[in-house]
Each structure stands twice: as structure tokens, then as C-alpha cells.
Amino acid sequence: MKLYSTNNKDLRVSFQEAVFNSMPQDKGLYMPVEIRKLEQEFIDNIEKYSLPEIAYKIASTLLKTEIPENDLKALIKDAVNFDAPVAKLDEQTFVLELFHGPSLAFKDFGARFMSRVMAYFLKDNEQLLDVLVATSGDTGGAVALGFLGVLNTRVTILFPKGKVSEVQRLQLTTNGKNIRAIAVDGTFDDCQALVKQAFGDGELNSKFRLTSANSINIARLIPQTFYYFNAYAQLKRQGFNHVVFSVPSGNFGNIGAGLLAYKMGLPVHQFIAATNANDTVPRFLETGVYEPKTSVQTYANAMDVGAPSNWVRIMDLFNQDREAIQELVKAYRFTDKETLVGIREIFDKFNYVACPHTAIAYLAIKAYAEENPNDGIAKVFLSTAHACKFPAVFPPDILEKIELPTQVNSLKNNPELYDELGKGFEGFKDYLLRKK
């Protein structure tokens, strides 16, 4: 598998180099030179395959000879050891539950796969691998658990102080060992900017072996295609051949993976980008003007991103053709007030508890269905996090229905360890140099 930079299509690097370097020096993002399509026979019979089998087929098609067959199968078996079921709400409405992994969020797919790929490529006595990650809520927890105890690695997680939920914060700050956390006095965009600046700093790169665990890393994007194909397989077992996916969208890595799956042959009728008040992409699709803005805090905090990094990948997938994207991707945005209405409606109508991100995806697919009635298409909205992560959002009658997973209760017994920094780069750089 060869990859190029979105800023330089003549560049060629291996998958291994892209995984460890994370972001090209020209500050683009890595993309596959060739996106191979899956055989039509496999797509036509996908309902016969399990999630690990589907995951191996996708990974081996993209990676080709980068990792030997038996090693890749073992890696996937270890990384993807939890389910991603499609739950039926009514005859045409389904929710894809992506919160059954250890950190209770969809980020487990990418983080666990990436950590194991890195561990596979790491050689004994190599320089310590420093993994930098910015999180708006869920990425950090998934990365922390994915890399916890992985030899020869150290993870530094930056999160916006006071802007993550209690459970999310505990998942970042109670690990110890090779995981350290920093509360940044700013927004997620500030955290993400610090990480990107670190990759571009010559002194830091001369002293450390830096890589990223954010969705800017191609190893995060590839495994997120797994659950789209697996969802389609589950729907085919129920008689559906066409599907619409509504995706909660913040940094646009999740829907970016879905669009990569589409390019590999997944027969998707429509994608829906569902956002909160951080609506940079919906505004771009409407006006043609891409104008990032400072992120604002909402109930759906993992989507509080004003400058989504992965949008450049999506534009690259479609050769910068906005009209081509508009044909496949519809965008909707919703306020906090509307999000609460969505949470209530899902509960009252389906007796289902949805986190705020999931509620936004539900509202988007509902709006789409009202505009595009079609009886033969499965309408699937993605549930990206367990509701227990957001207790302050729910009214008492819904809150009491949320069952706490055992790992959440155990978190509260562990001491929190984290540092605090401002959003200036020099302070972060000094921290890295002092803490080495």
C-alpha cells in the first residue's frame, strides 16, 4: 500500500511510514494511491461473513502485502473483539451501536487497530514512540485503553479543560503507566492545533519519535470502514439491499471512513452528515465557501470541532468536486434544544436511550426521510457513544434507565492524574521537553 499527501500527490510512502509519521511534513494528510474495490461476489454474499472476516477482507484488500495474512488475521481478532450490532427500531429505522468496545465509543475500532499495528511494526530497542492525541471527548479514552501497557510507547492526551463529561475525563486521567493527560485551557481546536504544531517543530522531531492517534492517522481511518460493511451485512440478512447512513460528524473521520467504504464498493444510497452548532461543513456544502470558525461547546461535545481535519480527505476522495459530494452527502445541523427533543422522542417512541451525538444523527435521518420517502431503503443512524457518558443531559426518567457498564464504576475508584496547560504552543513544547 502506497500513500501520498493531500498536498503533494507525487509523494510516495509505505503504510508503515504513514502510520508512524502520521502527518506529512507538508501538513497534508496521507491517502491511498490506489483504493481497491472489493470483489462484487463478496459484496453480493457479505451477509454470510462475520465481522472479523469482513474486517480481514477489507484490511487485506487495502494493505495488500504490508502485513502477512496470518499476522493480520491475529491482529484483527485481537483488536476487533466486540460486536457492533444493528438494532431495529421500526420497519425501516435502525441504529448502529458502536459503543460496545472497552471505552464505550466508536473510537475503539480505530484506536485498538492502530495500537496493534504500531506494536506489530515496532522493533526491539527502537526509540520510544511518543503518541500525541487531541480529544474532544471520546478519542482520548479509546486511545488510552488501546495503548495502555503497549511496550515502547508513551501517549500524551490533550483535552479541553471543563469541556468533557466526567466519565470521559476519568477515562483519560486514571490510567497511569504509559498514558499521561493534559487539561488545556481552551477548545478541542486548540488541542488539535498544539498537536499539529508539535509535528511541525524541528526541535521536537529531533528529540522525539512523534506520531498521532487522531483520525489524521490513516491507521485510524481504515478500521472504521469495517462497521459500515458489517452493518450492510446485517441489513442484507433482514432483506435490505439499499441503505442510508446518518453519521454524527465532528472531525469528519467517521463519515470519511464511510465514504472510503463507498469507494471500495459498499452500496450506500446516501450519507448524511449530522452536526451540532459547529456547522463548518454544512455551510460549505450550502455556499461553496469553506470557512472554519471557533468551536462552540454543545451537549454533543465530541462533535465540537470548528475546523474538521478530515474534510481535506473527503475533498480529495472526490477530486475537490463539491457538487459530486453534494450528490452523495446531505448535511443537517441541530441546536442543543433540538438535541434534547431528539433524545426525548427516541425514548418515548422506541424506548431507546440515545446519547446526544446519537440523537443528532437520529434527527438528521428523520429529516431526510421526511424529504425523501422511500419504502425500500434501510435508514441507519450511528450511535457513537454509550449514554452513560453524558448523565447531565438526560431528564430523571431517562437517566434512571441507563445501565452503568462495570468499567465505569471501577473508574471512579482510581485516582486522577493530569497536568494543566494554557493553549500556547511554547508551554506545550516546554512540557514535552521537560517531561521526557
Coordinates of C-alpha atoms in Angstrom, one line a residue:
M1 CA 0.0 0.0 0.0
K2 CA 1.5 3.3 -1.1
L3 CA 0.2 6.6 0.2
Y4 CA 0.5 10.3 -0.9
S5 CA 0.0 13.6 0.8
T6 CA -3.2 15.6 0.0
N7 CA -0.8 18.5 -0.5
N8 CA 1.6 16.5 -2.8
K9 CA 0.2 13.7 -5.0
D10 CA 3.7 12.9 -6.2
L11 CA 4.8 11.8 -2.7
R12 CA 5.0 8.1 -2.0
V13 CA 5.4 6.5 1.4
S14 CA 4.7 3.0 2.7
F15 CA 1.8 2.2 5.1
Q16 CA 4.3 1.6 7.9
E17 CA 5.9 5.1 7.3
A18 CA 2.5 6.8 7.2
V19 CA 1.4 5.1 10.5
F20 CA 4.5 6.2 12.4
N21 CA 4.8 9.7 10.8
S22 CA 1.1 10.3 10.9
M23 CA 1.2 13.6 9.0
P24 CA 3.4 14.5 6.1
Q25 CA 5.8 17.4 6.6
D26 CA 3.8 19.5 4.1
K27 CA 0.9 19.3 6.6
G28 CA -1.4 17.4 4.3
L29 CA -2.9 14.1 5.2
Y30 CA -2.0 10.6 3.9
M31 CA -4.3 9.0 1.3
P32 CA -4.0 5.7 -0.5
V33 CA -2.6 5.9 -4.0
E34 CA -5.0 3.2 -5.1
I35 CA -8.3 2.4 -3.4
R36 CA -9.0 -1.2 -4.5
K37 CA -12.7 -2.2 -4.8
L38 CA -13.8 -5.4 -3.2
E39 CA -15.0 -8.2 -5.5
Q40 CA -18.7 -7.9 -6.4
E41 CA -19.1 -11.6 -5.4
F42 CA -18.0 -10.7 -1.8
I43 CA -20.4 -7.7 -1.7
D44 CA -23.3 -9.9 -3.0
N45 CA -22.7 -12.5 -0.4
I46 CA -21.5 -10.3 2.5
E47 CA -24.3 -11.5 4.8
K48 CA -22.5 -14.8 5.0
Y49 CA -19.5 -13.4 6.8
S50 CA -18.7 -12.4 10.4
L51 CA -17.3 -9.0 11.5
P52 CA -13.7 -10.3 11.8
E53 CA -14.0 -12.0 8.4
I54 CA -15.3 -8.8 6.9
A55 CA -12.6 -6.7 8.6
Y56 CA -9.8 -9.0 7.4
K57 CA -11.1 -8.8 3.8
I58 CA -11.2 -5.0 3.8
A59 CA -7.8 -4.7 5.5
S60 CA -6.1 -7.2 3.3
T61 CA -7.5 -5.5 0.2
L62 CA -6.2 -2.1 1.2
L63 CA -2.9 -3.2 2.8
K64 CA -2.1 -6.0 0.4
T65 CA 1.3 -7.3 1.4
E66 CA 2.1 -4.8 4.2
I67 CA 1.3 -7.4 6.9
P68 CA 1.3 -11.2 6.3
E69 CA -2.1 -13.0 6.2
N70 CA -1.8 -14.9 9.5
D71 CA -0.4 -11.9 11.3
L72 CA -3.1 -9.6 10.0
K73 CA -5.9 -12.1 11.0
A74 CA -4.5 -12.4 14.5
L75 CA -4.2 -8.6 14.8
I76 CA -7.8 -8.1 13.8
K77 CA -9.0 -10.8 16.1
D78 CA -7.3 -9.1 19.0
A79 CA -8.4 -5.6 18.0
V80 CA -12.0 -6.2 17.0
N81 CA -13.1 -8.4 19.8
F82 CA -16.5 -6.8 20.4
D83 CA -19.8 -6.5 18.5
A84 CA -21.3 -3.6 16.5
P85 CA -25.0 -4.7 16.2
V86 CA -27.6 -3.0 14.2
A87 CA -30.7 -2.6 16.4
K88 CA -34.1 -2.4 14.8
L89 CA -36.4 0.4 16.0
D90 CA -39.1 0.1 13.3
E91 CA -39.6 -1.5 9.9
Q92 CA -37.1 0.9 8.2
T93 CA -35.2 2.6 11.0
F94 CA -32.1 1.1 12.6
V95 CA -29.4 2.2 15.0
L96 CA -25.9 1.0 14.5
E97 CA -24.5 0.6 18.0
L98 CA -20.7 1.3 18.1
F99 CA -20.3 1.6 21.9
H100 CA -19.7 -2.0 22.8
G101 CA -15.9 -1.7 23.0
P102 CA -13.8 -1.1 26.1
S103 CA -14.0 2.7 26.1
L104 CA -17.8 2.7 25.2
A105 CA -17.3 4.7 21.9
F106 CA -16.9 4.0 18.2
K107 CA -13.3 5.2 18.5
D108 CA -12.3 1.8 19.9
F109 CA -12.3 0.4 16.3
G110 CA -9.6 2.8 15.2
A111 CA -7.6 3.1 18.4
R112 CA -7.3 -0.7 19.0
F113 CA -6.4 -1.5 15.4
M114 CA -3.9 1.3 15.2
S115 CA -2.2 0.5 18.5
R116 CA -1.8 -3.1 17.5
V117 CA -0.5 -2.1 14.0
M118 CA 2.1 0.1 15.7
A119 CA 3.1 -2.6 18.2
Y120 CA 3.5 -5.1 15.3
F121 CA 5.8 -2.7 13.4
L122 CA 7.8 -1.6 16.4
K123 CA 11.1 -3.4 16.8
D124 CA 13.0 -4.1 20.0
N125 CA 15.3 -1.4 21.2
E126 CA 13.8 1.2 18.9
Q127 CA 13.4 4.8 20.1
L128 CA 10.4 5.3 22.3
L129 CA 7.3 6.1 20.2
D130 CA 5.5 9.2 21.5
V131 CA 1.9 9.3 20.6
L132 CA 0.2 12.7 20.7
V133 CA -3.6 12.9 20.6
A134 CA -6.1 15.7 20.9
T135 CA -9.6 14.7 22.1
S136 CA -13.0 16.4 22.3
G137 CA -14.3 13.6 24.5
D138 CA -14.1 10.0 23.2
T139 CA -10.9 9.7 21.1
G140 CA -8.7 10.0 24.2
G141 CA -10.4 7.3 26.2
A142 CA -10.2 4.9 23.3
V143 CA -6.5 5.7 22.6
A144 CA -5.6 5.4 26.3
L145 CA -7.1 1.9 26.6
G146 CA -5.8 0.9 23.2
F147 CA -2.2 1.8 24.0
L148 CA -2.3 1.1 27.8
G149 CA 0.7 -1.2 28.6
V150 CA 1.9 -1.4 24.9
L151 CA 5.7 -1.6 25.2
N152 CA 8.0 1.1 23.9
T153 CA 5.1 3.6 23.6
R154 CA 4.1 6.7 25.5
V155 CA 0.7 8.5 25.0
T156 CA 0.1 12.2 25.7
I157 CA -3.6 13.2 25.6
L158 CA -4.7 16.8 25.3
F159 CA -8.3 17.6 26.3
P160 CA -10.2 20.9 26.7
K161 CA -10.5 21.7 30.4
G162 CA -14.1 21.6 31.6
K163 CA -15.5 20.6 28.2
V164 CA -15.6 16.8 28.6
S165 CA -18.0 14.7 30.7
E166 CA -17.0 13.2 34.0
V167 CA -16.8 9.6 32.6
Q168 CA -14.8 10.9 29.6
R169 CA -12.4 12.7 31.9
L170 CA -11.9 9.6 34.1
Q171 CA -11.1 7.5 31.0
L172 CA -8.3 10.0 30.2
T173 CA -6.9 10.6 33.6
T174 CA -7.0 7.4 35.6
N175 CA -4.7 5.1 33.6
G176 CA -1.2 5.9 34.6
K177 CA 1.6 3.7 33.3
N178 CA 2.5 4.9 29.7
I179 CA -0.6 7.3 29.5
R180 CA -0.4 10.9 30.5
A181 CA -3.2 13.5 30.2
I182 CA -3.2 17.3 29.9
A183 CA -6.1 19.6 30.5
V184 CA -5.8 22.5 28.1
D185 CA -7.4 25.8 28.9
G186 CA -9.1 26.1 25.5
T187 CA -11.2 24.2 23.0
F188 CA -10.7 21.0 21.1
D189 CA -9.4 23.0 18.1
D190 CA -6.7 24.5 20.4
C191 CA -5.7 21.0 21.5
Q192 CA -5.6 19.8 17.8
A193 CA -3.6 22.9 16.8
L194 CA -1.0 22.1 19.5
V195 CA -0.6 18.5 18.2
K196 CA -0.2 19.7 14.6
Q197 CA 2.3 22.3 15.7
A198 CA 4.4 19.7 17.5
F199 CA 4.6 17.6 14.4
G200 CA 5.9 20.6 12.5
D201 CA 8.5 21.6 15.1
G202 CA 12.1 20.7 14.2
E203 CA 13.5 20.5 17.7
L204 CA 10.7 18.2 19.0
N205 CA 11.1 15.9 16.0
S206 CA 14.8 15.7 16.5
K207 CA 14.4 14.7 20.1
F208 CA 11.3 12.5 19.9
R209 CA 9.7 10.0 17.6
L210 CA 6.3 11.6 17.3
T211 CA 3.1 10.2 15.9
S212 CA -0.6 10.9 16.2
A213 CA -3.5 8.8 17.3
N214 CA -6.1 11.2 16.0
S215 CA -8.1 10.4 12.9
I216 CA -5.4 12.3 10.9
N217 CA -3.6 8.9 11.1
I218 CA -4.5 6.6 8.3
A219 CA -4.4 3.6 10.6
R220 CA -7.5 5.1 12.4
L221 CA -9.5 5.5 9.2
I222 CA -9.1 2.1 7.8
P223 CA -10.7 0.0 10.6
Q224 CA -13.7 2.4 10.8
T225 CA -14.7 1.1 7.4
F226 CA -15.3 -2.3 9.0
Y227 CA -18.5 -1.4 10.7
Y228 CA -20.1 0.1 7.7
F229 CA -19.6 -3.1 5.7
N230 CA -20.7 -5.2 8.7
A231 CA -23.9 -3.1 9.1
Y232 CA -24.7 -3.7 5.5
A233 CA -24.2 -7.4 6.0
Q234 CA -26.6 -7.4 8.9
L235 CA -29.2 -5.4 6.9
K236 CA -28.9 -7.8 4.0
R237 CA -29.8 -10.7 6.4
Q238 CA -33.0 -8.7 7.0
G239 CA -33.8 -8.3 3.3
F240 CA -32.4 -4.8 2.6
N241 CA -30.1 -4.1 -0.3
H242 CA -30.0 -0.3 0.0
V243 CA -29.1 1.8 2.9
V244 CA -28.8 5.4 4.1
F245 CA -26.3 6.2 6.9
S246 CA -26.6 9.2 9.2
V247 CA -23.3 9.9 10.8
P248 CA -22.7 12.2 13.8
S249 CA -19.9 14.4 12.5
G250 CA -17.2 16.5 14.3
N251 CA -13.7 16.0 12.9
F252 CA -15.3 14.1 9.9
G253 CA -13.2 11.0 10.3
N254 CA -16.2 8.8 10.9
I255 CA -18.1 9.8 7.7
G256 CA -14.8 9.9 5.9
A257 CA -14.4 6.2 6.6
G258 CA -17.9 5.6 5.3
L259 CA -17.0 7.4 2.1
L260 CA -13.8 5.3 1.8
A261 CA -16.0 2.2 2.2
Y262 CA -18.3 3.6 -0.6
K263 CA -15.2 4.0 -2.8
M264 CA -14.3 0.3 -2.1
G265 CA -17.7 -0.8 -3.3
L266 CA -20.2 -0.5 -0.4
P267 CA -23.6 0.1 -2.0
V268 CA -24.7 3.2 0.0
H269 CA -27.7 5.2 -1.3
Q270 CA -26.9 8.3 0.8
F271 CA -24.7 9.6 3.5
I272 CA -25.9 12.2 6.0
A273 CA -23.5 14.4 7.9
A274 CA -25.3 15.3 11.1
T275 CA -23.7 18.2 13.0
N276 CA -24.4 20.4 16.0
A277 CA -23.9 24.2 16.1
N278 CA -20.3 23.6 14.8
D279 CA -21.5 23.6 11.2
T280 CA -18.5 24.4 9.0
V281 CA -19.2 21.6 6.6
P282 CA -23.0 22.2 6.2
R283 CA -22.2 25.8 5.5
F284 CA -19.6 24.9 2.9
L285 CA -22.0 22.5 1.1
E286 CA -24.6 25.2 1.0
T287 CA -22.5 28.1 0.0
G288 CA -19.3 26.8 -1.5
V289 CA -17.3 28.8 1.0
Y290 CA -15.1 26.8 3.4
E291 CA -14.9 29.0 6.5
P292 CA -13.8 27.3 9.7
K293 CA -14.9 29.1 12.9
T294 CA -14.0 28.8 16.6
S295 CA -15.8 25.8 18.0
V296 CA -18.6 26.3 20.5
Q297 CA -19.5 24.0 23.3
T298 CA -22.6 21.8 23.0
Y299 CA -24.2 18.8 24.6
A300 CA -22.6 16.7 21.9
N301 CA -19.1 17.6 22.9
A302 CA -17.3 15.0 20.8
M303 CA -18.6 16.9 17.8
D304 CA -17.4 20.4 19.0
V305 CA -15.0 20.9 16.1
G306 CA -14.8 24.1 14.2
A307 CA -12.0 23.1 11.8
P308 CA -12.5 19.4 10.9
S309 CA -9.2 17.9 9.9
N310 CA -10.6 15.1 7.8
W311 CA -12.6 17.3 5.4
V312 CA -9.5 17.6 3.2
R313 CA -9.5 13.8 2.8
I314 CA -13.2 13.8 1.7
M315 CA -12.5 16.6 -0.8
D316 CA -9.5 14.5 -2.0
L317 CA -11.7 11.4 -2.4
F318 CA -13.9 13.4 -4.7
N319 CA -11.2 15.3 -6.6
Q320 CA -12.2 18.6 -5.0
D321 CA -15.7 18.3 -6.7
R322 CA -18.2 19.9 -4.3
E323 CA -21.1 19.0 -6.5
A324 CA -20.1 15.3 -6.5
I325 CA -20.0 15.4 -2.7
Q326 CA -23.4 17.1 -2.5
E327 CA -25.0 14.3 -4.5
L328 CA -23.8 11.7 -2.0
V329 CA -23.7 13.6 1.2
K330 CA -26.5 15.6 2.7
A331 CA -25.8 17.8 5.8
Y332 CA -28.1 18.9 8.6
R333 CA -27.3 20.8 11.8
F334 CA -29.2 20.9 15.1
T335 CA -29.2 23.0 18.2
D336 CA -28.9 21.8 21.8
K337 CA -32.6 22.4 22.3
E338 CA -33.4 20.2 19.3
T339 CA -30.9 17.6 20.5
L340 CA -32.9 17.3 23.8
V341 CA -36.1 17.0 21.8
G342 CA -34.5 14.2 19.8
I343 CA -33.4 12.3 23.0
R344 CA -36.9 12.5 24.3
E345 CA -38.5 11.5 21.1
I346 CA -36.3 8.4 20.7
F347 CA -37.1 7.4 24.2
D348 CA -40.8 7.9 24.1
K349 CA -41.2 6.4 20.6
F350 CA -38.8 3.5 20.8
N351 CA -38.0 3.1 24.5
Y352 CA -34.3 3.7 23.5
V353 CA -31.8 5.8 25.3
A354 CA -29.6 7.7 22.9
C355 CA -26.5 9.9 23.7
P356 CA -26.7 13.5 22.4
H357 CA -24.5 12.6 19.4
T358 CA -26.8 9.7 18.5
A359 CA -29.9 11.9 18.9
I360 CA -28.4 14.4 16.4
A361 CA -27.9 11.5 13.9
Y362 CA -31.5 10.4 14.5
L363 CA -32.9 13.9 13.9
A364 CA -30.9 14.1 10.6
I365 CA -32.2 10.8 9.3
K366 CA -35.7 11.7 10.3
A367 CA -35.4 15.0 8.4
Y368 CA -34.0 13.2 5.4
A369 CA -36.8 10.5 5.5
E370 CA -39.4 13.2 5.5
E371 CA -37.9 14.8 2.5
N372 CA -37.2 11.5 0.7
P373 CA -39.8 8.9 1.4
N374 CA -38.8 5.5 0.1
D375 CA -40.1 2.2 1.4
G376 CA -37.2 0.0 0.1
I377 CA -34.3 1.7 1.9
A378 CA -32.9 1.0 5.4
K379 CA -32.3 4.1 7.3
V380 CA -29.5 3.7 9.8
F381 CA -28.2 6.3 12.3
L382 CA -24.9 5.7 14.1
S383 CA -24.8 5.6 17.9
T384 CA -21.2 6.6 18.6
A385 CA -21.1 6.6 22.4
H386 CA -22.8 5.0 25.4
A387 CA -25.4 7.2 27.0
C388 CA -23.7 6.8 30.5
K389 CA -21.0 9.3 29.4
F390 CA -23.5 12.2 29.4
P391 CA -25.6 11.9 32.6
A392 CA -26.1 15.7 32.9
V393 CA -28.0 15.8 29.6
F394 CA -30.8 13.4 30.5
P395 CA -34.1 14.1 32.4
P396 CA -34.5 11.9 35.5
D397 CA -36.9 9.4 33.9
I398 CA -34.5 8.6 31.1
L399 CA -31.4 8.8 33.3
E400 CA -32.7 6.0 35.5
K401 CA -33.0 3.7 32.5
I402 CA -29.2 3.9 31.8
E403 CA -27.3 0.8 33.0
L404 CA -23.8 1.6 34.0
P405 CA -21.2 -0.8 32.5
T406 CA -18.9 -2.3 35.0
Q407 CA -15.8 -0.5 33.7
V408 CA -17.4 2.9 34.6
N409 CA -17.9 2.0 38.2
S410 CA -14.3 0.9 38.5
L411 CA -13.0 4.2 37.1
K412 CA -14.4 6.1 40.0
N413 CA -12.2 4.2 42.4
N414 CA -9.0 5.2 40.6
P415 CA -7.0 8.4 41.4
E416 CA -6.9 11.1 38.6
L417 CA -3.5 12.1 37.3
Y418 CA -3.2 15.0 34.8
D419 CA -1.4 18.3 34.2
E420 CA -2.9 21.6 33.2
L421 CA -1.6 23.9 30.4
G422 CA -2.7 27.0 28.5
K423 CA -3.3 26.9 24.8
G424 CA 0.1 28.4 23.8
F425 CA 2.5 26.2 21.9
E426 CA 5.6 27.2 23.7
G427 CA 4.1 26.0 27.0
F428 CA 3.3 22.6 25.4
K429 CA 6.7 22.3 23.8
D430 CA 8.4 23.1 27.1
Y431 CA 6.2 20.4 28.8
L432 CA 7.3 17.8 26.3
L433 CA 10.9 18.7 26.7
R434 CA 10.8 18.8 30.5
K435 CA 8.8 15.5 30.9
K436 CA 10.9 13.4 28.6

